[in-house]
PDB file of C-alpha atoms in Angstrom:
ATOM      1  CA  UNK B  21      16.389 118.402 153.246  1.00  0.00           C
ATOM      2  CA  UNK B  22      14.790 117.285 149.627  1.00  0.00           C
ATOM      3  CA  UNK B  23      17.480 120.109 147.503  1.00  0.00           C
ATOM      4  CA  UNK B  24      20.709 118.997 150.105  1.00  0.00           C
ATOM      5  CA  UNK B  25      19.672 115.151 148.756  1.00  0.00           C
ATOM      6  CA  UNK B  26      19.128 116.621 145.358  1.00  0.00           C
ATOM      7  CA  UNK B  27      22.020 118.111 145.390  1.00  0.00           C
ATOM      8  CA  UNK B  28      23.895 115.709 146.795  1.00  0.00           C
ATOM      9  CA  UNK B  29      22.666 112.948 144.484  1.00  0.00           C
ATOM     10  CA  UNK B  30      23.440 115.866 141.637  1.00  0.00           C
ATOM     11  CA  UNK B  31      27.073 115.896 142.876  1.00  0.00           C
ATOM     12  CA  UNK B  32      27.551 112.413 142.865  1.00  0.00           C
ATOM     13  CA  UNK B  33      26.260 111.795 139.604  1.00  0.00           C
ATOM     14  CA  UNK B  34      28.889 114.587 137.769  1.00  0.00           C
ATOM     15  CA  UNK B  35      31.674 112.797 140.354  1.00  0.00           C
ATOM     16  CA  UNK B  36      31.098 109.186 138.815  1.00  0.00           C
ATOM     17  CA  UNK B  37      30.580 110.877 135.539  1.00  0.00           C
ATOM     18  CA  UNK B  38      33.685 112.262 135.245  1.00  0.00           C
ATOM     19  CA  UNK B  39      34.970 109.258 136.724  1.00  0.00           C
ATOM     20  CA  UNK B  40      33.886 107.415 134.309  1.00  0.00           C
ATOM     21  CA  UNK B  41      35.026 110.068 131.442  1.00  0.00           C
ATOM     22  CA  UNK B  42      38.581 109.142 132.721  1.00  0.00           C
ATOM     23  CA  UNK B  43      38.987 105.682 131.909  1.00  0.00           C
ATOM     24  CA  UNK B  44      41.179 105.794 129.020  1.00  0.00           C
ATOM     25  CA  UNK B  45      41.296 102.943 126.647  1.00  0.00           C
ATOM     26  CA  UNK B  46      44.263 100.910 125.134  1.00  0.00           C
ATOM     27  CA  UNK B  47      44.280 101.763 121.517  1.00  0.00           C
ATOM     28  CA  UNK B  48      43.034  99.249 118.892  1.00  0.00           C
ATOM     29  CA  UNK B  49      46.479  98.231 117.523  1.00  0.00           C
ATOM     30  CA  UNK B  50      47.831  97.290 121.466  1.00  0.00           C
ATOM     31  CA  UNK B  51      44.787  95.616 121.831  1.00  0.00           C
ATOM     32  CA  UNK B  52      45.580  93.749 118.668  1.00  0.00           C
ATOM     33  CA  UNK B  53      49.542  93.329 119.388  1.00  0.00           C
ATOM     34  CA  UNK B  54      48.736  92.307 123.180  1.00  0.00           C
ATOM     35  CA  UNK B  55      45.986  89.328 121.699  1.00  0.00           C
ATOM     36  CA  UNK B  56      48.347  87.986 119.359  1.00  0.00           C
ATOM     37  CA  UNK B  57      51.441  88.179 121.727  1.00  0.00           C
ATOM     38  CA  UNK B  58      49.213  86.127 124.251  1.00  0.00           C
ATOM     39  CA  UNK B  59      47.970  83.411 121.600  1.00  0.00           C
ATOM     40  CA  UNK B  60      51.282  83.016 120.384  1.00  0.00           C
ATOM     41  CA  UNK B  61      50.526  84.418 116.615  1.00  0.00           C
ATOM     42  CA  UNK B  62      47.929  81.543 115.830  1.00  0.00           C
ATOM     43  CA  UNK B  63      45.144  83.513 116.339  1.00  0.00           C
ATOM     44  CA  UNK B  64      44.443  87.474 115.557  1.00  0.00           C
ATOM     45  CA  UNK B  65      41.890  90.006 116.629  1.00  0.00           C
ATOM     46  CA  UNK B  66      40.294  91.228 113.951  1.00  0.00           C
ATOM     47  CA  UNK B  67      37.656  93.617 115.387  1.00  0.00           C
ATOM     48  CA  UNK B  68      36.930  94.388 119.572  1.00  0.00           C
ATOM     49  CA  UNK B  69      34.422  96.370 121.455  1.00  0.00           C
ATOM     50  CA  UNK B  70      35.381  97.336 125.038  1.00  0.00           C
ATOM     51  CA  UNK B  71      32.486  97.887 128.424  1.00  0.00           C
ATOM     52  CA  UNK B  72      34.556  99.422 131.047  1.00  0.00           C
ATOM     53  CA  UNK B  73      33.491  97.297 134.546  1.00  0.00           C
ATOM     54  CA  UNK B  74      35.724  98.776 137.178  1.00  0.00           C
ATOM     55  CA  UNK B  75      38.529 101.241 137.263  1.00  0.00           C
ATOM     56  CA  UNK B  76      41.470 102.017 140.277  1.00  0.00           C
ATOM     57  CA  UNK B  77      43.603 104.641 138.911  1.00  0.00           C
ATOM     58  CA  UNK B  78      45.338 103.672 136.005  1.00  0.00           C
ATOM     59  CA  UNK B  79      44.294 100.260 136.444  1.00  0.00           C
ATOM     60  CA  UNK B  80      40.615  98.971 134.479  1.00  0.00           C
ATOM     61  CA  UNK B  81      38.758  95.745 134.604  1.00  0.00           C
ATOM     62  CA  UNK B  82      36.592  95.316 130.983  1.00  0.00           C
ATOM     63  CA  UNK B  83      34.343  92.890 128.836  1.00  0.00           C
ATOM     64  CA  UNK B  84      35.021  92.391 125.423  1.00  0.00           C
ATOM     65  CA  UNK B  85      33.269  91.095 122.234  1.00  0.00           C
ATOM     66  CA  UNK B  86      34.055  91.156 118.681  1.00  0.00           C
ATOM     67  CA  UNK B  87      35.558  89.248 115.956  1.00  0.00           C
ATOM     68  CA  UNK B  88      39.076  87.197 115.994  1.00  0.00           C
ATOM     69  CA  UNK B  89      40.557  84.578 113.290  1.00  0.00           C
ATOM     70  CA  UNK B  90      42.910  82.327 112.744  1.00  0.00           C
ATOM     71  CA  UNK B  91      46.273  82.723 110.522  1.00  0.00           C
ATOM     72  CA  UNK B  92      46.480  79.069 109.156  1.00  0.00           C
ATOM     73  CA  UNK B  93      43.625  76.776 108.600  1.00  0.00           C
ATOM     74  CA  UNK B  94      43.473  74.518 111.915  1.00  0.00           C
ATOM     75  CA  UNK B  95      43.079  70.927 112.524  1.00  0.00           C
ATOM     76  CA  UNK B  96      42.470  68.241 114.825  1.00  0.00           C
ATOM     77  CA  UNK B  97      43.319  64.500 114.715  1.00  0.00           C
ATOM     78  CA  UNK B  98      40.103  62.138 114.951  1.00  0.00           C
ATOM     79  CA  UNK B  99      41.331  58.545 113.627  1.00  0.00           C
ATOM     80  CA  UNK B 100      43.527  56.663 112.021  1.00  0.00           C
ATOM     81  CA  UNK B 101      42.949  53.504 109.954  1.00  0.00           C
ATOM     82  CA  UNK B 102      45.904  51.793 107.861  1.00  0.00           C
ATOM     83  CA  UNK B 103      48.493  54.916 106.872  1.00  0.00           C
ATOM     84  CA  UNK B 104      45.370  57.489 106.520  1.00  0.00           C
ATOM     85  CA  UNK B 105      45.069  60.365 109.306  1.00  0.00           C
ATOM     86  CA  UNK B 106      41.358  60.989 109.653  1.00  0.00           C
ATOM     87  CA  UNK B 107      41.503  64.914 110.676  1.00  0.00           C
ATOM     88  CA  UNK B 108      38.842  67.835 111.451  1.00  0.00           C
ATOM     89  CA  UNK B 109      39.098  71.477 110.201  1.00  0.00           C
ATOM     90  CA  UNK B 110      38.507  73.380 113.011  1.00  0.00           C
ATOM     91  CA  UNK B 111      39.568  76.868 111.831  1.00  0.00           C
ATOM     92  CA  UNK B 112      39.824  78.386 108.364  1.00  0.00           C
ATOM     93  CA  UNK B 113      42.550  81.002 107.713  1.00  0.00           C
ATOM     94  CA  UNK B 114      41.068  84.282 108.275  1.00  0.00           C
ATOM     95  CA  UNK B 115      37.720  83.698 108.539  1.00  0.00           C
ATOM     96  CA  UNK B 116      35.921  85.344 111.346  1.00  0.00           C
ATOM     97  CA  UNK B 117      34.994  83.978 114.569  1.00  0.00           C
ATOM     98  CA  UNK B 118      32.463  85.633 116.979  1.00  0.00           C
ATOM     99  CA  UNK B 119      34.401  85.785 120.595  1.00  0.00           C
ATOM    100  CA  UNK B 120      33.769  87.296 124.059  1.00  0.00           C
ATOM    101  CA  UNK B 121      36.468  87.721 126.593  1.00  0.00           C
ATOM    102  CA  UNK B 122      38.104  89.954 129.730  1.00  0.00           C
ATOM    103  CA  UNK B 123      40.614  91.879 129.767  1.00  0.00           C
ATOM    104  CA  UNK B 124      42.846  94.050 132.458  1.00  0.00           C
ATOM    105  CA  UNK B 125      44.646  97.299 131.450  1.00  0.00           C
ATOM    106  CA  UNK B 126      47.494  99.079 133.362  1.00  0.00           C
ATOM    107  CA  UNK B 127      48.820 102.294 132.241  1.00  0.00           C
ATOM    108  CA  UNK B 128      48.034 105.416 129.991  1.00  0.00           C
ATOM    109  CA  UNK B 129      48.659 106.755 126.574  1.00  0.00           C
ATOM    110  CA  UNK B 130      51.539 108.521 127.698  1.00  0.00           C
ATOM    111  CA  UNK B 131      52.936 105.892 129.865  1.00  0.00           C
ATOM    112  CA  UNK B 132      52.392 102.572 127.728  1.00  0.00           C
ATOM    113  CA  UNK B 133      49.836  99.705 128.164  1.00  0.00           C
ATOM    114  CA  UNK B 134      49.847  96.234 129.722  1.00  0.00           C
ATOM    115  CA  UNK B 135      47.134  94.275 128.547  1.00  0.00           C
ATOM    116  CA  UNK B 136      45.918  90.824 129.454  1.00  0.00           C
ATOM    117  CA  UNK B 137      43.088  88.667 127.980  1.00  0.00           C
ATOM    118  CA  UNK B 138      41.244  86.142 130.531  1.00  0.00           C
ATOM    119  CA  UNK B 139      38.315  83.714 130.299  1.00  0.00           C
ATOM    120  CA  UNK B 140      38.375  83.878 126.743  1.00  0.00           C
ATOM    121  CA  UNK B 141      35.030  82.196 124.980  1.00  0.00           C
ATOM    122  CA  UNK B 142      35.042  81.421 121.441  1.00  0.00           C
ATOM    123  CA  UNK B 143      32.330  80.319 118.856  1.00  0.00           C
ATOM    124  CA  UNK B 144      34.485  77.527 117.426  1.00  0.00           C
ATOM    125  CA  UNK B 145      36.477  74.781 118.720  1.00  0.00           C
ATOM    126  CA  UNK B 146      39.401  76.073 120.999  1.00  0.00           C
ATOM    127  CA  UNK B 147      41.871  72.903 119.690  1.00  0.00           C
ATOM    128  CA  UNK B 148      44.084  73.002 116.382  1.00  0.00           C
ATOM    129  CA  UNK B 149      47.279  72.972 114.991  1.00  0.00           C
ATOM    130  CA  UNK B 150      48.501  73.791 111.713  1.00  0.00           C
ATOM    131  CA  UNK B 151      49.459  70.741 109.089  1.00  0.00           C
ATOM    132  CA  UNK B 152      52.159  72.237 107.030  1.00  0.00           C
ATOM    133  CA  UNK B 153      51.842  69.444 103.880  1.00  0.00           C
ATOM    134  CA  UNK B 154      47.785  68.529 104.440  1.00  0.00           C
ATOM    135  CA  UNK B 155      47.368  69.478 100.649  1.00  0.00           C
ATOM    136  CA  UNK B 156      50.042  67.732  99.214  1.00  0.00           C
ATOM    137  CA  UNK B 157      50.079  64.252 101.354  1.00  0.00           C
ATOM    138  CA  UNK B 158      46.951  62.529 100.556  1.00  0.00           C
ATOM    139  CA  UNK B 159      47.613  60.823 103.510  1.00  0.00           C
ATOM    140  CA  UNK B 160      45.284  62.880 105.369  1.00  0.00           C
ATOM    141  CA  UNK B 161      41.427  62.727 105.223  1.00  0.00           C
ATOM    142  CA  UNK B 162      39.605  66.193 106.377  1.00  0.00           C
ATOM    143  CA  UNK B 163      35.937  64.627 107.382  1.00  0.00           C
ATOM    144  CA  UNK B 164      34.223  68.008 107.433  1.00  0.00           C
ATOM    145  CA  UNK B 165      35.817  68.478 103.921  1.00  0.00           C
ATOM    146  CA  UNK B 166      33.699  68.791 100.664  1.00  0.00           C
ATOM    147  CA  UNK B 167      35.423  65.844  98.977  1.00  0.00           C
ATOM    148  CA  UNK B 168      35.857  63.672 102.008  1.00  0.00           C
ATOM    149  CA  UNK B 169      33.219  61.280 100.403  1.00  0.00           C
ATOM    150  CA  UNK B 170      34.615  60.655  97.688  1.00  0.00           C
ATOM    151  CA  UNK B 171      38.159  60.238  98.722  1.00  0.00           C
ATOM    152  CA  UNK B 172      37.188  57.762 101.455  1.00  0.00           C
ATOM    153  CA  UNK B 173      35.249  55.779  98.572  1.00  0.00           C
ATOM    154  CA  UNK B 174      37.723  55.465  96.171  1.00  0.00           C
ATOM    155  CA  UNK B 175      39.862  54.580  99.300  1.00  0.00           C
ATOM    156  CA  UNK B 176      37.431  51.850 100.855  1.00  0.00           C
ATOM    157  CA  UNK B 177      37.559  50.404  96.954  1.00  0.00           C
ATOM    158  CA  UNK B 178      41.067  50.197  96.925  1.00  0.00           C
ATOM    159  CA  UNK B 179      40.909  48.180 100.183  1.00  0.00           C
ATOM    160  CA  UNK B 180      38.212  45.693  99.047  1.00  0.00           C
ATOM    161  CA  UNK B 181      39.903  44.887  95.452  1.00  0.00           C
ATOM    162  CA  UNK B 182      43.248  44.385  97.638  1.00  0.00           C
ATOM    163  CA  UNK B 183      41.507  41.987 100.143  1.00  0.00           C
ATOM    164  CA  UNK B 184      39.557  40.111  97.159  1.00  0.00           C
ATOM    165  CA  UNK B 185      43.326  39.410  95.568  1.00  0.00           C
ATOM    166  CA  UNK B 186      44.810  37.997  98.881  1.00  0.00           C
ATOM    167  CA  UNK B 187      42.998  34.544  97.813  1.00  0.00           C
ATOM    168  CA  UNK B 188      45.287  34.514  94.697  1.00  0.00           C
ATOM    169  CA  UNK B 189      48.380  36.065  96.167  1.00  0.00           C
ATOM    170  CA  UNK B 190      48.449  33.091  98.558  1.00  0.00           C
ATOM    171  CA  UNK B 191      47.873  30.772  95.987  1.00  0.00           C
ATOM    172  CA  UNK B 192      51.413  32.537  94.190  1.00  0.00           C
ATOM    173  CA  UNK B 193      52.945  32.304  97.534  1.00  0.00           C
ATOM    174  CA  UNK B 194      52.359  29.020  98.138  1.00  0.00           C
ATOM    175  CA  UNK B 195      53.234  27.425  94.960  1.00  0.00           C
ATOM    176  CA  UNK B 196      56.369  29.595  95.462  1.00  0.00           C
ATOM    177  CA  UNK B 197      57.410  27.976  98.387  1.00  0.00           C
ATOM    178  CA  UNK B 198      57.282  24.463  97.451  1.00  0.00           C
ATOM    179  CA  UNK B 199      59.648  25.565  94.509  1.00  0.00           C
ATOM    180  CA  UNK B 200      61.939  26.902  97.023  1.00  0.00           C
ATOM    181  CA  UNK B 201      61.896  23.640  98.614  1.00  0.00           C
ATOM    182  CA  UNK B 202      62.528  21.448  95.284  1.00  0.00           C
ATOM    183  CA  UNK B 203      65.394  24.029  94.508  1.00  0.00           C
ATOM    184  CA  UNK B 204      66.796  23.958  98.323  1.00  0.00           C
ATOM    185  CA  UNK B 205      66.662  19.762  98.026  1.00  0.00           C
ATOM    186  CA  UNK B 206      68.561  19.852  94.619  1.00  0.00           C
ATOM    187  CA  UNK B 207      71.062  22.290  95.904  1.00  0.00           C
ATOM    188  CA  UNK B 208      71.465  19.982  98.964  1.00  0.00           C
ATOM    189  CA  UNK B 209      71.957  17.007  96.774  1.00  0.00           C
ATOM    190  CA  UNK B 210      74.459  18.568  94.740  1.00  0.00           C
ATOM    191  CA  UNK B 211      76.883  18.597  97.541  1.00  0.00           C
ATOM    192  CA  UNK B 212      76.676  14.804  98.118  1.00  0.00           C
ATOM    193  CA  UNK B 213      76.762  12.774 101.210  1.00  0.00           C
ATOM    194  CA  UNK B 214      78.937  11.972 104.467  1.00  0.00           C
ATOM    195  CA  UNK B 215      80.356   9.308 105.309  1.00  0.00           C
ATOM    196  CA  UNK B 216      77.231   8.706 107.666  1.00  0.00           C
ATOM    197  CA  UNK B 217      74.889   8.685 104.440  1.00  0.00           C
ATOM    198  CA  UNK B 218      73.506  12.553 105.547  1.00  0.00           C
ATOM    199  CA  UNK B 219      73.396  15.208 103.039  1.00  0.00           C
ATOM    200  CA  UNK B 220      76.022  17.512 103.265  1.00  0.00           C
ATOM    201  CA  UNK B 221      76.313  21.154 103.441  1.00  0.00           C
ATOM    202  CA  UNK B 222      78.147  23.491 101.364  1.00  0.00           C
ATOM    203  CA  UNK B 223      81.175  24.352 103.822  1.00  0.00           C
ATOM    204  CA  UNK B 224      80.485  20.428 104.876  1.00  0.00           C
ATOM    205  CA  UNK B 225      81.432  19.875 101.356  1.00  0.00           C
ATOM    206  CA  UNK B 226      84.475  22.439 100.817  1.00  0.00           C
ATOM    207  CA  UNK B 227      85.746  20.535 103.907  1.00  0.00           C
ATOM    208  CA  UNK B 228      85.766  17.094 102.450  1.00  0.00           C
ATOM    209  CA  UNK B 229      87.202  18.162  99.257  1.00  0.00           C
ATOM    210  CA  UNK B 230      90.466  20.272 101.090  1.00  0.00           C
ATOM    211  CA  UNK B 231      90.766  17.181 103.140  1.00  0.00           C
ATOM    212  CA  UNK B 232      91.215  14.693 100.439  1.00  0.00           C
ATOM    213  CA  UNK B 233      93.123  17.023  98.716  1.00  0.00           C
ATOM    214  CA  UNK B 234      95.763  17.252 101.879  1.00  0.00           C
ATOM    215  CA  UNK B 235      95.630  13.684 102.647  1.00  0.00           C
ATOM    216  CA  UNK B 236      96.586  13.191  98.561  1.00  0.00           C
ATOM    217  CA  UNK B 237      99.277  15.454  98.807  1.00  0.00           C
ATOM    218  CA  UNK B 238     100.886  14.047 102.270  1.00  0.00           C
ATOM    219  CA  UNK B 239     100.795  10.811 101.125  1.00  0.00           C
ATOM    220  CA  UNK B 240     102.685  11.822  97.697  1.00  0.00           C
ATOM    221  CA  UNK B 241     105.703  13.962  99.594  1.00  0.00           C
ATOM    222  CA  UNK B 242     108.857  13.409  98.290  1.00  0.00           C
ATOM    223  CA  UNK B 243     109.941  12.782 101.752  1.00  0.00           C
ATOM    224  CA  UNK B 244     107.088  10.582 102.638  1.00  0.00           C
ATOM    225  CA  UNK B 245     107.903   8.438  99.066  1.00  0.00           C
ATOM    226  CA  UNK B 246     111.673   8.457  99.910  1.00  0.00           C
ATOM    227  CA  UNK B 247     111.236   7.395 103.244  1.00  0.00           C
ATOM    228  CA  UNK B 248     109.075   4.083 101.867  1.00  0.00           C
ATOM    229  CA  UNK B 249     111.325   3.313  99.313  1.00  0.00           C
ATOM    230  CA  UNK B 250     113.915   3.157 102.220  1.00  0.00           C
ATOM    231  CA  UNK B 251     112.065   0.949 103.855  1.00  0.00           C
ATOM    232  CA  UNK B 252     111.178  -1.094 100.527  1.00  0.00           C
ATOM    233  CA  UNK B 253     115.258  -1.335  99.805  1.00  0.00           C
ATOM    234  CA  UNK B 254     115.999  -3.041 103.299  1.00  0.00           C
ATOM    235  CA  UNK B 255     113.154  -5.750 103.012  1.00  0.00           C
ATOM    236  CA  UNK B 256     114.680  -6.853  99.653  1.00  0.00           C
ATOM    237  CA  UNK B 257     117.616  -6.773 100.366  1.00  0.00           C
ATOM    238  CA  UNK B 258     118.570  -3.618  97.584  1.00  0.00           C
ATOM    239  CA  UNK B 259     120.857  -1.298  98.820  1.00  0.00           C
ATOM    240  CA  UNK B 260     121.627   2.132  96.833  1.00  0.00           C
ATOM    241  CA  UNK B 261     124.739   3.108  95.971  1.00  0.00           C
ATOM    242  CA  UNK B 262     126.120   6.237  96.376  1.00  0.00           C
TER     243      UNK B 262
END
């Protein structure tokens, strides 16, 4: 009874072993494809290690661990103040990134792989996108940068030496305005009065002057001046003769 369990227990062993000695693996560079495919190209795997957990056929269920990185340095938005963008580096273009992860495989060597990461765990922040012009607009202030003090510094200064100046720039602005003023009451005054003693505009003015000039010229027509001389020969008695 002890050898049949022995044996059986023998048997079973060089079943699962064998089992086991048929899982085959998706080759590093599918692996690779198949992880950037699925992070759309932002990130890359760099290095992986694979535990087989379960297999059905061609199918296989594994953990993962190894090393992936980003393409483009990575950032995240924190603040604003004024026109600065107050931003964290979260990634740094190809520098590695300890990761753990699971994965499903379907197929063979022969046949072709599908491959699909799941409950992917990173040792960095999983939020970033890359800034295209972050080193040439110094709009943007990286706070986990080595120069961040002294940007922000020479920032805050600027700020403090434009608030001290908004005492005089007020000063400026006001004694700007009442010059305005003088200059808008002479220009006023230039255009006269009406007839009801109120300043007049310019158009106000324009008006007044085309209207004296008409009422000139209709009372010196020819016609008008004919017509009263008419009118000038009958009360005296002069007639004209023709």
């Amino acid at each position: 009874m002890v050898r049949q369990w022995i044996a059986g227990a023998a048997l079973f062993a060089l079943i699962s072993g064998y089992s086991w000695a048929e899982v085959a693996q998706p080759s590093d560079n599918i692996l690779k494809e198949q992880f950037s495919k699925q992070y759309h190209g932002i990130l890359k795997l760099d290095s992986i290690t694979l535990k087989n957990l379960d297999s059905t056929g061609n199918q296989a269920t594994w953990s993962a661990e190894g090393d992936i990185s980003s393409r483009e340095d990575m950032y995240t938005g924190v603040g604003m103040a004024a026109d600065y963008y107050f931003v964290e580096k979260t990634w740094t273009k190809d520098r590695p990134v300890k990761f753990s992860a699971m994965l499903t495989s379907k197929g063979t060597p022969a046949s072709g792989w599908t491959v699909n990461y799941y409950s992917l765990q990173m040792a960095a922040s999983d939020q970033g996108r890359a800034i295209d012009d972050i080193k040439t607009n110094d709009k943007y202030l990286i706070v986990n940068s080595d120069d961040f003090n002294y940007r922000f510094g020479n920032i805050e200064a600027s700020w403090r030496a434009q608030k001290a100046s908004i005492p005089g720039l007020e000063e400026q602005l006001s004694a700007l305005d009442k010059k305005i003023a003088v200059a808008k009451k002479e220009a006023d005054a230039y255009w006269g009065k009406g007839a009801d003693g109120k300043p007049l505009t310019r158009a106000e003015a324009f008006k007044k002057t085309l209207k004296e000039r008409d009422d000139y010229v209709k009372a010196n027509d020819s016609s008008v001046y004919a017509e009263k001389y008419e009118k000038r020969g009958l009360s005296t008695g002069i007639r004209r003769v023709s």
